[in-house]
């Protein structure tokens, strides 16, 4: 028997579906098991309108991986973001498009504190758990041109403006983000400046080299094909 959801209904039904997901996410500590349990959950909903996409599982330093699962239950869409190491979940968050009040996050304080300590040392930053959760759940896409005719994206125009202004502070701050697409924008902007013979600091160059060597999967756009998952740095 399918649970029906009609578009336009109030958030009570969306919240009810969210609670089903939260119960699973809150009690599962293994990434692959979580995917299986969420995939089984969708069988209770309209088959043609319910699906699960294990979107990406990418490296974000020190053996930790950012895994994103997109889940659709009838007309409701949810994004589940995980921080795992060896498939053990140490941080999880759920967000729902269009419903900012419907969200959930939980993390292992001890493990995340150690991760942040190590990462802040590498990136010379002062990132907090709240910033980690926010960056991991950011639905960013790396693209300077997107759509029919390949017009410039708003983010691409923003990066070009930062380059024109030689705003290295903003670009270096992007390198320190937990979001891999944001980091890639920072790399691109700083490399544009280098081509203009602008001197990049040694610290910034080390981060650029690290990010490019790690070469994490990115959400990219290729004209009309938006949301592709690709590596953008060639292996040298």
Coordinates of N, CA and C in Angstrom, one line a residue:
X1 N 0.8 -1.2 0.0 CA 0.0 0.0 0.0 C 0.9 1.2 0.0
X2 N 0.7 2.1 -1.0 CA 1.5 3.3 -1.1 C 1.0 4.5 -0.2
X3 N 2.0 5.2 0.3 CA 1.6 6.5 1.0 C 1.5 7.6 0.0
X4 N 0.4 8.2 -0.1 CA 0.2 9.3 -1.1 C 0.5 10.6 -0.6
X5 N 1.1 11.4 -1.5 CA 1.4 12.8 -1.2 C 1.1 13.7 -2.4
X6 N 0.2 14.6 -2.2 CA -0.2 15.5 -3.3 C 0.5 16.8 -3.2
X7 N 1.1 17.3 -4.3 CA 1.8 18.5 -4.3 C 0.9 19.7 -3.9
X8 N 1.4 20.5 -3.0 CA 0.6 21.6 -2.5 C 0.1 21.4 -1.1
X9 N 0.1 20.2 -0.7 CA -0.3 19.9 0.7 C 0.7 20.6 1.7
X10 N 0.2 20.8 2.9 CA 1.1 21.6 3.9 C 2.2 20.7 4.3
X11 N 3.1 21.3 5.1 CA 4.4 20.7 5.5 C 4.2 19.5 6.5
X12 N 3.0 19.3 7.0 CA 2.7 18.2 7.9 C 3.1 16.9 7.3
X13 N 2.6 16.7 6.0 CA 2.9 15.4 5.3 C 4.4 15.3 5.0
X14 N 5.0 16.4 4.5 CA 6.4 16.4 4.3 C 7.2 16.0 5.5
X15 N 6.7 16.6 6.7 CA 7.4 16.3 7.9 C 7.2 14.9 8.3
X16 N 6.1 14.3 8.0 CA 5.8 12.9 8.3 C 6.8 12.0 7.6
X17 N 7.0 12.3 6.3 CA 8.0 11.6 5.5 C 9.4 11.8 6.0
X18 N 9.7 13.0 6.4 CA 11.0 13.4 6.9 C 11.3 12.5 8.2
X19 N 10.3 12.4 9.0 CA 10.4 11.6 10.3 C 10.8 10.2 10.0
X20 N 10.3 9.6 8.9 CA 10.6 8.2 8.5 C 12.1 8.1 8.1
X21 N 12.5 9.1 7.4 CA 13.9 9.2 7.0 C 14.9 9.4 8.2
X22 N 14.5 10.3 9.0 CA 15.3 10.6 10.2 C 15.5 9.4 11.1
X23 N 14.4 8.7 11.3 CA 14.5 7.5 12.2 C 15.6 6.5 11.6
X24 N 15.7 6.4 10.3 CA 16.7 5.5 9.7 C 18.1 6.1 9.9
X25 N 18.2 7.4 9.5 CA 19.5 8.0 9.5 C 20.1 8.1 10.9
X26 N 19.2 8.3 11.9 CA 19.7 8.5 13.3 C 20.1 7.2 13.9
X27 N 19.7 6.1 13.3 CA 20.0 4.8 14.0 C 21.0 3.9 13.2
X28 N 21.5 4.5 12.0 CA 22.4 3.7 11.2 C 23.8 4.3 11.2
X29 N 24.8 3.5 11.4 CA 26.2 3.9 11.5 C 27.1 3.4 10.3
X30 N 26.5 2.7 9.4 CA 27.3 2.3 8.2 C 26.7 2.8 6.9
X31 N 27.5 3.4 6.1 CA 27.0 4.1 4.9 C 26.3 3.2 4.0
X32 N 26.8 2.1 3.6 CA 26.2 1.2 2.7 C 24.9 0.6 3.2
X33 N 24.8 0.4 4.5 CA 23.6 -0.1 5.1 C 22.5 1.0 5.1
X34 N 22.9 2.2 5.3 CA 22.0 3.3 5.2 C 21.4 3.4 3.8
X35 N 22.2 3.3 2.8 CA 21.7 3.4 1.4 C 20.6 2.3 1.2
X36 N 21.0 1.1 1.7 CA 20.0 -0.1 1.5 C 18.7 0.2 2.2
X37 N 18.8 0.7 3.4 CA 17.6 0.9 4.2 C 16.7 2.0 3.6
X38 N 17.3 3.1 3.1 CA 16.6 4.1 2.5 C 16.0 3.7 1.2
X39 N 16.7 2.8 0.4 CA 16.2 2.3 -0.8 C 15.0 1.4 -0.6
X40 N 15.0 0.7 0.5 CA 13.9 -0.2 0.9 C 12.7 0.7 1.3
X41 N 12.9 1.8 1.9 CA 11.8 2.7 2.4 C 11.0 3.2 1.2
X42 N 11.6 3.5 0.1 CA 10.9 4.1 -1.0 C 9.8 3.2 -1.6
X43 N 9.9 1.9 -1.3 CA 8.9 0.9 -1.8 C 7.5 1.2 -1.2
X44 N 7.4 2.0 -0.2 CA 6.1 2.3 0.4 C 5.4 3.5 -0.3
X45 N 6.1 4.1 -1.3 CA 5.6 5.2 -1.9 C 5.3 5.0 -3.4
X46 N 4.8 5.9 -4.1 CA 4.4 5.8 -5.5 C 5.7 5.4 -6.3
X47 N 5.8 4.2 -6.9 CA 7.0 3.8 -7.6 C 7.5 4.7 -8.7
X48 N 6.6 5.3 -9.5 CA 7.1 6.1 -10.6 C 7.6 7.5 -10.1
X49 N 7.3 7.8 -8.8 CA 7.7 9.2 -8.3 C 8.6 9.1 -7.1
X50 N 9.2 7.9 -6.9 CA 10.1 7.7 -5.7 C 11.3 7.0 -6.2
X51 N 12.5 7.6 -5.8 CA 13.7 7.0 -6.2 C 14.9 7.4 -5.3
X52 N 15.9 6.7 -5.3 CA 17.1 7.0 -4.5 C 18.3 7.1 -5.5
X53 N 19.2 8.1 -5.3 CA 20.4 8.3 -6.0 C 21.5 8.4 -5.1
X54 N 22.4 7.4 -5.1 CA 23.6 7.5 -4.3 C 24.6 8.3 -5.1
X55 N 24.5 9.6 -4.9 CA 25.0 10.6 -5.8 C 26.5 10.7 -6.0
X56 N 27.2 10.8 -4.8 CA 28.7 10.8 -4.9 C 29.2 10.3 -3.5
X57 N 30.5 9.9 -3.5 CA 31.2 9.5 -2.3 C 32.7 9.9 -2.5
X58 N 33.0 11.1 -2.1 CA 34.3 11.7 -2.5 C 35.2 12.0 -1.3
X59 N 36.4 12.0 -1.6 CA 37.5 12.3 -0.6 C 37.5 13.7 -0.2
X60 N 37.5 14.0 1.1 CA 37.7 15.4 1.6 C 38.7 15.5 2.7
X61 N 39.8 14.7 2.6 CA 41.0 14.8 3.4 C 41.0 13.8 4.6
X62 N 42.2 13.3 4.9 CA 42.5 12.5 6.0 C 41.7 11.2 6.1
X63 N 41.3 10.6 5.0 CA 40.6 9.4 5.0 C 39.1 9.5 5.1
X64 N 38.6 10.8 5.3 CA 37.2 11.0 5.4 C 36.6 11.3 4.0
X65 N 35.3 10.8 3.9 CA 34.6 11.0 2.6 C 33.3 11.6 2.8
X66 N 32.9 12.5 1.9 CA 31.6 13.1 1.9 C 30.7 12.4 0.9
X67 N 29.7 11.8 1.5 CA 28.8 11.0 0.7 C 27.4 11.7 0.6
X68 N 26.8 11.8 -0.5 CA 25.5 12.4 -0.7 C 24.5 11.5 -1.3
X69 N 23.4 11.4 -0.7 CA 22.3 10.5 -1.1 C 21.1 11.4 -1.4
X70 N 20.5 11.4 -2.6 CA 19.3 12.1 -2.9 C 18.2 11.2 -2.9
X71 N 17.1 11.5 -2.2 CA 16.0 10.6 -2.0 C 14.7 11.4 -2.4
X72 N 13.9 10.7 -3.2 CA 12.6 11.3 -3.6 C 11.5 10.4 -3.1
X73 N 10.6 10.9 -2.4 CA 9.4 10.1 -1.9 C 8.2 10.8 -2.4
X74 N 7.6 10.3 -3.5 CA 6.4 10.9 -4.1 C 6.9 12.3 -4.6
X75 N 6.3 13.4 -4.2 CA 6.7 14.7 -4.6 C 7.7 15.4 -3.7
X76 N 8.1 14.7 -2.6 CA 9.0 15.3 -1.6 C 10.4 14.9 -1.9
X77 N 11.4 15.8 -1.9 CA 12.8 15.5 -2.2 C 13.6 15.8 -0.9
X78 N 14.6 14.9 -0.6 CA 15.4 15.1 0.5 C 16.9 14.8 0.1
X79 N 17.8 15.6 0.8 CA 19.2 15.4 0.5 C 19.8 15.0 1.8
X80 N 20.5 13.8 1.8 CA 21.2 13.3 3.0 C 22.7 13.4 2.7
X81 N 23.4 14.1 3.6 CA 24.9 14.2 3.5 C 25.5 13.5 4.7
X82 N 26.6 12.8 4.4 CA 27.3 12.0 5.4 C 28.8 12.3 5.4
X83 N 29.4 12.2 6.5 CA 30.9 12.3 6.6 C 31.3 10.9 7.2
X84 N 32.0 10.1 6.4 CA 32.4 8.8 6.7 C 33.9 8.5 6.7
X85 N 34.3 7.5 7.4 CA 35.7 7.0 7.3 C 35.6 5.5 7.3
X86 N 36.1 4.8 6.3 CA 35.9 3.4 6.1 C 34.5 3.0 6.3
X87 N 33.6 3.8 5.7 CA 32.1 3.6 5.6 C 31.4 3.7 6.9
X88 N 32.1 4.1 8.0 CA 31.5 4.4 9.3 C 31.0 5.8 9.3
X89 N 29.8 6.1 9.6 CA 29.2 7.4 9.6 C 29.6 8.2 10.9
X90 N 30.2 9.3 10.7 CA 30.5 10.1 11.9 C 29.8 11.5 11.9
X91 N 29.1 11.8 10.8 CA 28.3 13.0 10.7 C 27.2 12.7 9.7
X92 N 26.0 13.1 10.0 CA 24.9 13.0 9.1 C 24.0 14.2 9.1
X93 N 23.5 14.6 8.0 CA 22.5 15.7 7.9 C 21.5 15.4 6.9
X94 N 20.3 16.0 7.1 CA 19.2 15.8 6.2 C 18.6 17.2 5.9
X95 N 18.3 17.5 4.7 CA 17.7 18.7 4.3 C 16.6 18.4 3.3
X96 N 15.6 19.3 3.2 CA 14.5 19.1 2.3 C 14.3 20.4 1.4
X97 N 14.4 20.3 0.1 CA 14.2 21.4 -0.8 C 12.9 22.1 -0.5
X98 N 13.0 23.4 -0.3 CA 11.8 24.2 -0.1 C 11.2 24.2 1.3
X99 N 11.8 23.5 2.2 CA 11.4 23.4 3.6 C 12.6 23.6 4.5
X100 N 13.0 24.8 4.7 CA 14.2 25.1 5.6 C 14.0 24.6 7.0
X101 N 12.7 24.6 7.5 CA 12.4 24.2 8.8 C 12.5 22.7 9.1
X102 N 12.6 22.0 8.0 CA 12.7 20.5 8.1 C 14.1 20.1 7.8
X103 N 14.9 19.9 8.9 CA 16.3 19.5 8.7 C 16.7 18.7 10.0
X104 N 17.8 18.0 9.8 CA 18.4 17.2 10.9 C 19.9 17.1 10.7
X105 N 20.6 17.1 11.9 CA 22.0 16.8 11.8 C 22.5 16.2 13.1
X106 N 23.5 15.4 13.0 CA 24.0 14.7 14.2 C 25.5 14.3 13.9
X107 N 26.4 14.4 14.9 CA 27.7 14.0 14.6 C 28.4 13.5 15.9
X108 N 29.5 12.7 15.7 CA 30.3 12.2 16.8 C 31.3 13.3 17.2
X109 N 31.0 13.9 18.3 CA 31.8 15.1 18.7 C 33.3 14.9 18.9
X110 N 33.6 13.7 19.4 CA 35.1 13.5 19.6 C 35.8 13.3 18.3
X111 N 35.2 12.5 17.4 CA 35.9 12.3 16.1 C 35.9 13.5 15.2
X112 N 34.8 14.3 15.2 CA 34.7 15.5 14.4 C 35.7 16.5 14.9
X113 N 35.8 16.6 16.3 CA 36.8 17.5 16.9 C 38.2 17.2 16.4
X114 N 38.6 16.0 16.4 CA 39.9 15.6 15.9 C 40.1 15.9 14.4
X115 N 39.1 15.6 13.6 CA 39.1 15.9 12.2 C 39.3 17.4 12.0
X116 N 38.6 18.2 12.7 CA 38.7 19.7 12.5 C 40.0 20.2 13.0
X117 N 40.5 19.6 14.0 CA 41.9 20.0 14.5 C 42.9 19.8 13.5
X118 N 42.9 18.6 12.9 CA 43.9 18.2 11.8 C 43.7 19.1 10.6
X119 N 42.4 19.2 10.2 CA 42.2 20.0 9.0 C 42.5 21.5 9.1
X120 N 42.1 22.1 10.2 CA 42.4 23.5 10.5 C 43.9 23.7 10.5
X121 N 44.6 22.8 10.9 CA 46.1 22.9 10.9 C 46.6 23.0 9.5
X122 N 46.1 22.1 8.6 CA 46.5 22.0 7.2 C 46.1 23.3 6.4
X123 N 44.9 23.7 6.7 CA 44.3 24.8 5.9 C 44.5 26.2 6.6
X124 N 45.1 26.2 7.8 CA 45.3 27.4 8.5 C 44.0 28.1 8.7
X125 N 43.0 27.4 9.2 CA 41.6 27.9 9.3 C 41.2 27.7 10.7
X126 N 39.9 28.1 11.0 CA 39.3 28.0 12.3 C 37.9 27.5 12.2
X127 N 37.7 26.5 11.3 CA 36.4 26.0 11.0 C 35.7 25.2 12.2
X128 N 34.4 25.3 12.3 CA 33.6 24.8 13.4 C 32.7 23.6 12.8
X129 N 32.2 22.8 13.7 CA 31.2 21.8 13.3 C 30.0 22.4 12.5
X130 N 29.5 23.5 12.9 CA 28.4 24.2 12.2 C 28.8 24.5 10.8
X131 N 30.0 25.0 10.6 CA 30.5 25.3 9.2 C 30.7 24.0 8.4
X132 N 31.1 23.0 9.0 CA 31.3 21.7 8.3 C 29.9 21.2 7.8
X133 N 28.9 21.2 8.7 CA 27.6 20.8 8.3 C 27.0 21.6 7.2
X134 N 27.2 22.9 7.3 CA 26.7 23.9 6.3 C 27.3 23.6 4.9
X135 N 28.6 23.5 4.9 CA 29.4 23.3 3.6 C 29.1 22.0 3.0
X136 N 29.0 20.9 3.8 CA 28.7 19.6 3.2 C 27.3 19.5 2.6
X137 N 26.4 20.3 3.1 CA 25.0 20.2 2.6 C 24.7 21.2 1.5
X138 N 25.7 22.0 1.2 CA 25.6 23.1 0.2 C 25.4 22.4 -1.2
X139 N 24.3 22.7 -1.9 CA 24.0 22.2 -3.2 C 24.7 23.0 -4.3
X140 N 26.0 23.0 -4.3 CA 26.8 23.8 -5.2 C 27.1 23.0 -6.5
X141 N 27.4 23.8 -7.6 CA 27.7 23.2 -8.9 C 28.9 24.0 -9.4
X142 N 29.9 23.3 -9.9 CA 31.1 23.9 -10.5 C 30.9 24.1 -12.0
X143 N 30.7 25.3 -12.4 CA 30.5 25.6 -13.8 C 30.7 27.1 -14.1
X144 N 31.5 27.4 -15.1 CA 31.6 28.8 -15.5 C 30.7 29.1 -16.7
X145 N 30.2 28.1 -17.4 CA 29.2 28.2 -18.4 C 28.2 27.1 -18.3
X146 N 26.9 27.4 -18.5 CA 25.9 26.4 -18.3 C 24.7 26.8 -19.1
X147 N 24.0 25.8 -19.7 CA 22.8 26.0 -20.4 C 23.0 26.1 -21.9
X148 N 21.9 26.2 -22.7 CA 21.9 26.3 -24.1 C 22.6 27.5 -24.6
X149 N 23.6 27.3 -25.4 CA 24.4 28.5 -25.8 C 25.6 28.7 -24.9
X150 N 25.7 28.0 -23.8 CA 26.8 28.1 -22.8 C 27.0 29.5 -22.3
X151 N 26.0 30.2 -21.8 CA 26.2 31.5 -21.2 C 26.9 31.4 -19.9
X152 N 27.6 32.5 -19.4 CA 28.3 32.4 -18.2 C 27.4 32.3 -17.0
X153 N 27.8 31.5 -16.0 CA 27.0 31.3 -14.8 C 27.2 32.5 -13.9
X154 N 26.3 32.7 -12.9 CA 26.4 33.8 -12.0 C 27.7 33.6 -11.1
X155 N 27.9 32.3 -10.8 CA 29.1 32.1 -9.9 C 30.4 32.3 -10.7
X156 N 30.4 31.9 -12.0 CA 31.5 32.2 -12.9 C 31.8 33.7 -13.0
X157 N 30.7 34.5 -13.2 CA 30.9 35.9 -13.3 C 31.4 36.5 -11.9
X158 N 31.0 35.9 -10.8 CA 31.5 36.3 -9.5 C 33.0 36.1 -9.4
X159 N 33.4 34.9 -9.8 CA 34.8 34.6 -9.7 C 35.7 35.5 -10.6
X160 N 35.2 35.8 -11.8 CA 35.9 36.7 -12.7 C 36.0 38.1 -12.1
X161 N 34.9 38.5 -11.4 CA 34.9 39.8 -10.7 C 36.0 39.8 -9.6
X162 N 36.1 38.8 -8.8 CA 37.1 38.7 -7.8 C 38.5 38.7 -8.4
X163 N 38.7 38.1 -9.5 CA 40.0 38.1 -10.2 C 40.3 39.6 -10.7
X164 N 39.3 40.2 -11.3 CA 39.5 41.6 -11.7 C 39.9 42.5 -10.6
X165 N 39.3 42.3 -9.4 CA 39.5 43.1 -8.2 C 40.8 42.6 -7.5
X166 N 41.4 41.5 -7.9 CA 42.5 40.9 -7.3 C 42.2 40.6 -5.8
X167 N 41.0 40.1 -5.6 CA 40.5 39.8 -4.2 C 41.0 38.4 -3.8
X168 N 42.2 38.3 -3.5 CA 42.8 37.0 -3.1 C 42.3 36.5 -1.7
X169 N 41.9 37.4 -0.9 CA 41.3 37.0 0.4 C 40.1 36.2 0.2
X170 N 39.1 36.6 -0.6 CA 37.9 35.8 -0.9 C 38.2 34.5 -1.5
X171 N 39.2 34.5 -2.5 CA 39.5 33.3 -3.2 C 40.2 32.3 -2.3
X172 N 41.1 32.7 -1.5 CA 41.8 31.8 -0.6 C 40.8 31.3 0.4
X173 N 39.8 32.1 0.9 CA 38.8 31.6 1.8 C 38.0 30.5 1.1
X174 N 37.8 30.5 -0.2 CA 37.1 29.4 -0.9 C 37.9 28.1 -0.8
X175 N 39.3 28.2 -0.9 CA 40.1 27.0 -0.8 C 39.9 26.3 0.6
X176 N 39.5 27.0 1.6 CA 39.4 26.5 2.9 C 38.0 25.9 3.2
X177 N 37.1 26.0 2.2 CA 35.8 25.5 2.4 C 35.8 23.9 2.4
X178 N 34.8 23.3 3.1 CA 34.7 21.9 3.1 C 34.0 21.4 1.8
X179 N 33.3 22.4 1.1 CA 32.6 22.0 -0.1 C 33.6 22.0 -1.3
X180 N 33.7 20.9 -2.0 CA 34.7 20.7 -3.0 C 34.5 21.6 -4.2
X181 N 33.2 21.9 -4.6 CA 33.0 22.8 -5.7 C 33.4 24.2 -5.4
X182 N 33.2 24.7 -4.1 CA 33.7 26.0 -3.7 C 35.2 26.0 -3.8
X183 N 35.8 25.0 -3.3 CA 37.3 24.9 -3.4 C 37.8 25.0 -4.8
X184 N 37.1 24.4 -5.8 CA 37.5 24.4 -7.2 C 37.3 25.8 -7.7
X185 N 36.3 26.5 -7.3 CA 36.2 27.9 -7.8 C 37.4 28.8 -7.3
X186 N 37.8 28.5 -6.0 CA 38.9 29.3 -5.5 C 40.2 28.9 -6.3
X187 N 40.4 27.7 -6.6 CA 41.6 27.3 -7.4 C 41.5 28.0 -8.7
X188 N 40.4 27.9 -9.4 CA 40.3 28.5 -10.7 C 40.6 30.0 -10.7
X189 N 40.0 30.7 -9.7 CA 40.3 32.2 -9.6 C 41.7 32.5 -9.4
X190 N 42.4 31.8 -8.5 CA 43.8 32.0 -8.2 C 44.7 31.7 -9.4
X191 N 44.3 30.7 -10.1 CA 45.1 30.3 -11.3 C 44.9 31.3 -12.4
X192 N 43.7 31.9 -12.5 CA 43.5 33.0 -13.4 C 44.5 34.2 -13.1
X193 N 44.6 34.5 -11.8 CA 45.5 35.6 -11.4 C 46.9 35.2 -11.7
X194 N 47.3 34.0 -11.5 CA 48.7 33.5 -11.8 C 49.0 33.8 -13.3
X195 N 48.1 33.5 -14.1 CA 48.3 33.7 -15.6 C 48.5 35.2 -15.9
X196 N 48.0 36.0 -15.0 CA 48.2 37.5 -15.2 C 49.5 38.0 -14.4
X197 N 50.3 37.0 -14.0 CA 51.6 37.3 -13.3 C 51.4 37.8 -11.9
X198 N 50.2 37.5 -11.3 CA 50.0 37.9 -9.9 C 50.7 36.9 -9.0
X199 N 51.4 37.4 -8.0 CA 52.2 36.5 -7.2 C 51.3 35.9 -6.1
X200 N 51.1 34.6 -6.1 CA 50.3 33.8 -5.2 C 51.2 33.4 -4.0
X201 N 50.7 33.5 -2.8 CA 51.5 33.2 -1.6 C 51.8 31.7 -1.6
X202 N 52.9 31.3 -0.9 CA 53.3 29.9 -0.8 C 52.2 29.1 -0.2
X203 N 51.6 29.6 0.9 CA 50.5 28.9 1.6 C 49.4 28.6 0.7
X204 N 48.9 29.6 -0.1 CA 47.8 29.4 -1.0 C 48.2 28.4 -2.1
X205 N 49.4 28.4 -2.6 CA 49.9 27.5 -3.6 C 49.9 26.1 -3.1
X206 N 50.3 25.9 -1.8 CA 50.3 24.5 -1.3 C 48.9 24.0 -1.2
X207 N 47.9 24.8 -0.9 CA 46.5 24.4 -0.8 C 46.0 24.0 -2.2
X208 N 46.4 24.9 -3.2 CA 46.0 24.6 -4.6 C 46.5 23.2 -5.0
X209 N 47.8 23.0 -4.7 CA 48.4 21.7 -5.1 C 47.8 20.6 -4.4
X210 N 47.4 20.7 -3.1 CA 46.8 19.7 -2.4 C 45.4 19.3 -3.0
X211 N 44.6 20.4 -3.2 CA 43.3 20.2 -3.8 C 43.3 19.5 -5.1
X212 N 44.2 19.9 -6.0 CA 44.3 19.3 -7.3 C 44.8 17.9 -7.3
X213 N 45.7 17.6 -6.4 CA 46.2 16.2 -6.2 C 45.2 15.3 -5.7
X214 N 44.4 15.8 -4.7 CA 43.3 15.0 -4.2 C 42.2 14.7 -5.3
X215 N 42.0 15.7 -6.1 CA 41.1 15.5 -7.3 C 39.8 14.9 -7.0
X216 N 39.1 15.4 -6.0 CA 37.8 14.9 -5.7 C 36.7 15.0 -6.8
X217 N 35.7 14.2 -6.8 CA 34.6 14.3 -7.7 C 33.9 15.6 -7.5
X218 N 33.5 16.2 -8.6 CA 32.7 17.5 -8.5 C 31.4 17.4 -9.2
X219 N 30.4 18.2 -8.8 CA 29.2 18.3 -9.5 C 29.4 19.4 -10.6
X220 N 29.3 19.0 -11.8 CA 29.7 20.0 -12.9 C 28.5 20.1 -13.9
X221 N 28.6 21.0 -14.8 CA 27.7 21.2 -15.9 C 28.4 21.3 -17.2
X222 N 27.8 20.6 -18.2 CA 28.4 20.6 -19.5 C 27.3 21.1 -20.5
X223 N 27.1 22.4 -20.5 CA 26.0 22.9 -21.4 C 24.6 22.6 -20.8
X224 N 23.9 21.7 -21.5 CA 22.5 21.4 -21.0 C 22.6 20.2 -20.1
X225 N 23.7 19.6 -19.9 CA 23.8 18.4 -19.0 C 24.3 18.9 -17.6
X226 N 23.4 19.2 -16.8 CA 23.7 19.7 -15.5 C 23.7 18.6 -14.4
X227 N 24.6 18.7 -13.4 CA 24.6 17.8 -12.3 C 25.4 16.5 -12.6
X228 N 26.3 16.6 -13.6 CA 27.2 15.5 -13.8 C 28.3 15.4 -12.7
X229 N 28.8 14.2 -12.4 CA 29.9 14.0 -11.5 C 31.1 13.7 -12.2
X230 N 32.1 14.5 -12.0 CA 33.4 14.3 -12.8 C 34.6 14.8 -11.9
X231 N 35.8 14.4 -12.3 CA 37.0 14.9 -11.8 C 37.5 15.9 -12.8
X232 N 37.9 17.1 -12.4 CA 38.3 18.2 -13.3 C 39.7 18.4 -13.5
X233 N 40.6 17.8 -12.7 CA 42.0 18.0 -12.8 C 42.7 16.8 -13.4
X234 N 43.5 17.0 -14.4 CA 44.2 15.9 -15.1 C 45.3 15.4 -14.2
X235 N 45.6 14.1 -14.3 CA 46.7 13.5 -13.6 C 48.0 13.8 -14.3
X236 N 48.9 14.4 -13.6 CA 50.2 14.7 -14.3 C 51.2 13.7 -14.0

